[in-house]
JSON list of C-alpha atoms in Angstrom, two decimals:
[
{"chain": "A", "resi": 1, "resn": "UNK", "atom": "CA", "xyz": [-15.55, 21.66, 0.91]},
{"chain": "A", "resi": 2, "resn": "UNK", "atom": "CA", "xyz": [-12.10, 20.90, 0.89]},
{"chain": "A", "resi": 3, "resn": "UNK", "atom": "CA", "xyz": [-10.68, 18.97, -2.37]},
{"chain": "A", "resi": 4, "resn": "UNK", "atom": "CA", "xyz": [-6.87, 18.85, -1.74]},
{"chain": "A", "resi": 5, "resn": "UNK", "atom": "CA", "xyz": [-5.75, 17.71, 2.01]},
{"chain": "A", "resi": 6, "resn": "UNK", "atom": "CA", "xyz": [-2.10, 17.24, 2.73]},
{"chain": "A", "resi": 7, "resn": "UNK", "atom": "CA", "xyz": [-1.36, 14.66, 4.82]},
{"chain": "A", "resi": 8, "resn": "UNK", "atom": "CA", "xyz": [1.66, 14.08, 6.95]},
{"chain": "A", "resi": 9, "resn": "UNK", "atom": "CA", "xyz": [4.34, 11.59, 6.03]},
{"chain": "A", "resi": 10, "resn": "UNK", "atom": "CA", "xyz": [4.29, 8.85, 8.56]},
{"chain": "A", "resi": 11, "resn": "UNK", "atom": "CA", "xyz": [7.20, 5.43, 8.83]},
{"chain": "A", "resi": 12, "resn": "UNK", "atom": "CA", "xyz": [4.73, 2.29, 10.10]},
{"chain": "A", "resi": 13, "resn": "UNK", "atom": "CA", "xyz": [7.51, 0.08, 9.67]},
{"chain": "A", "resi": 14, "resn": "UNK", "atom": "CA", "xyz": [11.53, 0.86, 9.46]},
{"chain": "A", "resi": 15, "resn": "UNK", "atom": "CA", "xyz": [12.30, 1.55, 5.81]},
{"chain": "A", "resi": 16, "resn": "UNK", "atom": "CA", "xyz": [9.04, 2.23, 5.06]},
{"chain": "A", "resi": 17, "resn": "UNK", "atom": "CA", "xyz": [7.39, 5.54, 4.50]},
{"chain": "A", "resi": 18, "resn": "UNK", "atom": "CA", "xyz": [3.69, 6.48, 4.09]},
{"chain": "A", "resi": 19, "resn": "UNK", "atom": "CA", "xyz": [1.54, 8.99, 3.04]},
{"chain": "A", "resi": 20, "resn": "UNK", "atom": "CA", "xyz": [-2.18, 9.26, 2.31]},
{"chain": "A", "resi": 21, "resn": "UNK", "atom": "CA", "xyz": [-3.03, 10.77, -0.89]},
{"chain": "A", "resi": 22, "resn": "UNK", "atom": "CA", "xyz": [-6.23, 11.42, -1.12]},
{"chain": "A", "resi": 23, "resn": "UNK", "atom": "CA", "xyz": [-9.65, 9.91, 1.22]},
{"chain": "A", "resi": 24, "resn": "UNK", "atom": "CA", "xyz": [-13.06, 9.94, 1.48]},
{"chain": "A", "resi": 25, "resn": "UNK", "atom": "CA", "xyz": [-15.44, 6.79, 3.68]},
{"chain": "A", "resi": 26, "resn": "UNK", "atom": "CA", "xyz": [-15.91, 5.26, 0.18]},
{"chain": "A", "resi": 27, "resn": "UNK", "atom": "CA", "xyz": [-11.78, 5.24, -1.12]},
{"chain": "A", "resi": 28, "resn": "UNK", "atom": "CA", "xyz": [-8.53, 6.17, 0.21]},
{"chain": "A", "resi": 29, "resn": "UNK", "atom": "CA", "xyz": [-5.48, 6.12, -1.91]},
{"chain": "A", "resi": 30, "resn": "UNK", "atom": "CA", "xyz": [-2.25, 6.00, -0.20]},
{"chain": "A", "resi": 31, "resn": "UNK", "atom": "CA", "xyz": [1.69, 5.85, -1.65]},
{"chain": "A", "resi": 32, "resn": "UNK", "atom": "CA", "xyz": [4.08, 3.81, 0.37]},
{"chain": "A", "resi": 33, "resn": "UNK", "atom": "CA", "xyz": [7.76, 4.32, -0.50]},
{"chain": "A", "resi": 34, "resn": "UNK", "atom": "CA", "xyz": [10.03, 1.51, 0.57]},
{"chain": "A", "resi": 35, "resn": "UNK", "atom": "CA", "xyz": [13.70, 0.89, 0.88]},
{"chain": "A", "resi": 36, "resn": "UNK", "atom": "CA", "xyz": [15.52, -2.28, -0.89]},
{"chain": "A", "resi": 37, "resn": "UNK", "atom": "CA", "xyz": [15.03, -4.87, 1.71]},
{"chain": "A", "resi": 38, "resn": "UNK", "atom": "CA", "xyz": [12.27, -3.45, 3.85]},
{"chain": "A", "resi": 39, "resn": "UNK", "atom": "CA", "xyz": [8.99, -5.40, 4.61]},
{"chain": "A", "resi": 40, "resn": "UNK", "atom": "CA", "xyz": [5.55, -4.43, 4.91]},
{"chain": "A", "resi": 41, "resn": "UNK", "atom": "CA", "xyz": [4.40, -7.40, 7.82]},
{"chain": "A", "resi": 42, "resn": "UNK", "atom": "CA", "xyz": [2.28, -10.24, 6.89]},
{"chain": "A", "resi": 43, "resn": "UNK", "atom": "CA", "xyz": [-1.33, -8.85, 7.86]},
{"chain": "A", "resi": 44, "resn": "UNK", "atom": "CA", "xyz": [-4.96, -8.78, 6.82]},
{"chain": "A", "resi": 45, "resn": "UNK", "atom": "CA", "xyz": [-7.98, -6.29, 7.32]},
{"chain": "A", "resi": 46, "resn": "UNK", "atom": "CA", "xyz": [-11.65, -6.09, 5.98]},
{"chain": "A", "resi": 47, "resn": "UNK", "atom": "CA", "xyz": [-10.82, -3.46, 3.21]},
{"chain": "A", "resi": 48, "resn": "UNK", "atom": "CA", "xyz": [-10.46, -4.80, -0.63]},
{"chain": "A", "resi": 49, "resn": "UNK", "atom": "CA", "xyz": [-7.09, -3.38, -1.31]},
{"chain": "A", "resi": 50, "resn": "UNK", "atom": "CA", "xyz": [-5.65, -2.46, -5.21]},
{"chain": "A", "resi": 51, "resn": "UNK", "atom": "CA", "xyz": [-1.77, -2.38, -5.05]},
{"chain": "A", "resi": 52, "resn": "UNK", "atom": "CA", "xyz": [0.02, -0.29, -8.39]},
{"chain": "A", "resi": 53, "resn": "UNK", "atom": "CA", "xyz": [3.88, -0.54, -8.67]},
{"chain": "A", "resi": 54, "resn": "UNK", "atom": "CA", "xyz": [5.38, 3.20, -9.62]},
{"chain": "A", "resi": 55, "resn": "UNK", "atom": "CA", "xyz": [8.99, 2.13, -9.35]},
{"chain": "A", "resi": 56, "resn": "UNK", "atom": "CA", "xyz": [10.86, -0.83, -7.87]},
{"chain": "A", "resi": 57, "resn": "UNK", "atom": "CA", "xyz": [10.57, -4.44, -7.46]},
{"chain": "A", "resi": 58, "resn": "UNK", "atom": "CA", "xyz": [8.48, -6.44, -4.48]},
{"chain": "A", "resi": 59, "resn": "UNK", "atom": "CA", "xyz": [8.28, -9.73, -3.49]},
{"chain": "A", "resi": 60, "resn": "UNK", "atom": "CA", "xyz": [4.40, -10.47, -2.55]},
{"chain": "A", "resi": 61, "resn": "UNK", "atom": "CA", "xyz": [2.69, -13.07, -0.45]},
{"chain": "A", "resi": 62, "resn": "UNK", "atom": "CA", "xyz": [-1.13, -13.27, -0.62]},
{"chain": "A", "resi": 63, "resn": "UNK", "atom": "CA", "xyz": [-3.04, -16.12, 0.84]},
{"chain": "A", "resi": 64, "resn": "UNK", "atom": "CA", "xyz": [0.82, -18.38, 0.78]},
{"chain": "A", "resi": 65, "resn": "UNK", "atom": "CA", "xyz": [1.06, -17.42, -2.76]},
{"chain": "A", "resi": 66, "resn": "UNK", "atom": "CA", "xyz": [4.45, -15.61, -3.43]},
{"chain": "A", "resi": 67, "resn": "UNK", "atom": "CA", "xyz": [4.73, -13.99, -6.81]},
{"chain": "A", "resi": 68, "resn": "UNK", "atom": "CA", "xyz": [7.18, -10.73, -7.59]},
{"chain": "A", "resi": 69, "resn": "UNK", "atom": "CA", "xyz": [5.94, -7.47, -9.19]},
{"chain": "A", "resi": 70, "resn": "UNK", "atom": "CA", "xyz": [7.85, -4.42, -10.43]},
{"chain": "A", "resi": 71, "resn": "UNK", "atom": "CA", "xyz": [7.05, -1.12, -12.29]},
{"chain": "A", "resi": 72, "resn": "UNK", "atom": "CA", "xyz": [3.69, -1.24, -14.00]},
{"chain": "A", "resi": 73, "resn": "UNK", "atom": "CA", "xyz": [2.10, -4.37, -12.28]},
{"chain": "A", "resi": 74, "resn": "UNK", "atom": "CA", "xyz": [-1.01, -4.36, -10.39]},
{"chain": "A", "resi": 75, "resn": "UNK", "atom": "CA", "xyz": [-3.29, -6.69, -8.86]},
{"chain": "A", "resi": 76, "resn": "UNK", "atom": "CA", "xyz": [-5.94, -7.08, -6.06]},
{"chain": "A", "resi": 77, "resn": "UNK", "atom": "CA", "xyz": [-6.18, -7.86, -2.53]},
{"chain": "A", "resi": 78, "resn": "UNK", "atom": "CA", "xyz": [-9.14, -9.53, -1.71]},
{"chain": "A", "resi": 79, "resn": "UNK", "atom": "CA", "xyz": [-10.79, -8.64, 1.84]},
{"chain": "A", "resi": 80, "resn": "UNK", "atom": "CA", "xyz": [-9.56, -10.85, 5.08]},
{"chain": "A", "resi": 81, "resn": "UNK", "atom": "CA", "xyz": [-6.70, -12.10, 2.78]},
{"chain": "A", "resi": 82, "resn": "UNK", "atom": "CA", "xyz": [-3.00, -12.21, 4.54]},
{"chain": "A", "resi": 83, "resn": "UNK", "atom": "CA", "xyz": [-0.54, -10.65, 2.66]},
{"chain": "A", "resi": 84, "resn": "UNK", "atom": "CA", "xyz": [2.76, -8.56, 2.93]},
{"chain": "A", "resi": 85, "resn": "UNK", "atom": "CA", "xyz": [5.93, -7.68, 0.78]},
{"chain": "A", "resi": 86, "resn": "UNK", "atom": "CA", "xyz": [9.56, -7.52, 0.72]},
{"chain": "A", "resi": 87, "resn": "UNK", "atom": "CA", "xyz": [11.25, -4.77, -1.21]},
{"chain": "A", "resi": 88, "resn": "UNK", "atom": "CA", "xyz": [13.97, -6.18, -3.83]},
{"chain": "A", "resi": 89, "resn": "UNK", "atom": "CA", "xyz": [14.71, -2.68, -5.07]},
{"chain": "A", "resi": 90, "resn": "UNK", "atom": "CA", "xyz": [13.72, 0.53, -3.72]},
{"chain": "A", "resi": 91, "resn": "UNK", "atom": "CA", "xyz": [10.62, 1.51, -5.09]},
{"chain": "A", "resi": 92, "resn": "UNK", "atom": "CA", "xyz": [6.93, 2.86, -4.98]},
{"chain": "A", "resi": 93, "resn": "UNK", "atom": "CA", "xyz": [3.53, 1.25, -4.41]},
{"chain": "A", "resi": 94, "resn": "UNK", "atom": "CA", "xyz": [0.14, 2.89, -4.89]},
{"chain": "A", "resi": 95, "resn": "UNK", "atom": "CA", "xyz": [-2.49, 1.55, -2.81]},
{"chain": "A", "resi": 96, "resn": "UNK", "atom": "CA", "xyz": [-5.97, 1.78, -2.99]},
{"chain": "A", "resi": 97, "resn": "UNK", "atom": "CA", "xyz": [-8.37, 0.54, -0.21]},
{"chain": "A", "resi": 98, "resn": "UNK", "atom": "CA", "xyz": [-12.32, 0.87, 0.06]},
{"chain": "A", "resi": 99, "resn": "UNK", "atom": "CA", "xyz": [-13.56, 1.27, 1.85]},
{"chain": "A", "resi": 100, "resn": "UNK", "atom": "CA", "xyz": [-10.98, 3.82, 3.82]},
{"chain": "A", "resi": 101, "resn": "UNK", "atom": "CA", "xyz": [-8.54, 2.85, 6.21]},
{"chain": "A", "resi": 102, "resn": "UNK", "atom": "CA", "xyz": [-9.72, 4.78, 8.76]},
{"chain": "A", "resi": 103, "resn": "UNK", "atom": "CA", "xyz": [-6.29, 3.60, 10.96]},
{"chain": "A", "resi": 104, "resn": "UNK", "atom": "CA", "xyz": [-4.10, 5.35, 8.81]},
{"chain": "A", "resi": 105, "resn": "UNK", "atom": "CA", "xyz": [-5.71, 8.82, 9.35]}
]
């Protein structure tokens, strides 16, 4: 069995570049680096999804609530739940979804 996969650096949305970490059908952890003033598009799926901020600063919406983050902060993402960002300062966000995000491999 395989422990360590490298996965291939992919840009879903201009500005935006992503890169699974690490996967298996329980968890996937994926980083997302962004450039100051690039959005990640108001969506929703079925996965709970844990966001970490390595660097930078974000403007969230989740469910119509708009709050900002920066380095340090984390919260949840409830399942079904709209959401998206805008990036204030170039930065760094950790996700973690479970269960995977089978769309992203």
């Amino acid at each position: 069995m395989a422990y360590v996969t490298s996965y291939p650096e992919v840009s879903p949305d201009a500005g935006v570049l992503r890169r699974v970490l690490s996967d298996s059908p329980e968890l996937m952890v994926v980083a997302f680096t962004f450039e100051q003033g690039a959005q990640g598009a108001l969506h929703s799926h079925p996965h709970v999804q844990s966001t970490y901020v390595d660097a930078g600063r974000f403007r969230f919406t989740i469910a119509g609530e708009a709050f900002e983050v920066g380095p340090g902060d984390s919260f949840v993402i409830p399942s079904g739940a709209e959401h998206g960002c805008t990036c204030l300062e170039p930065g760094r966000l950790i996700d973690t979804f479970t269960p995977r995000r089978d769309d992203f491999l």
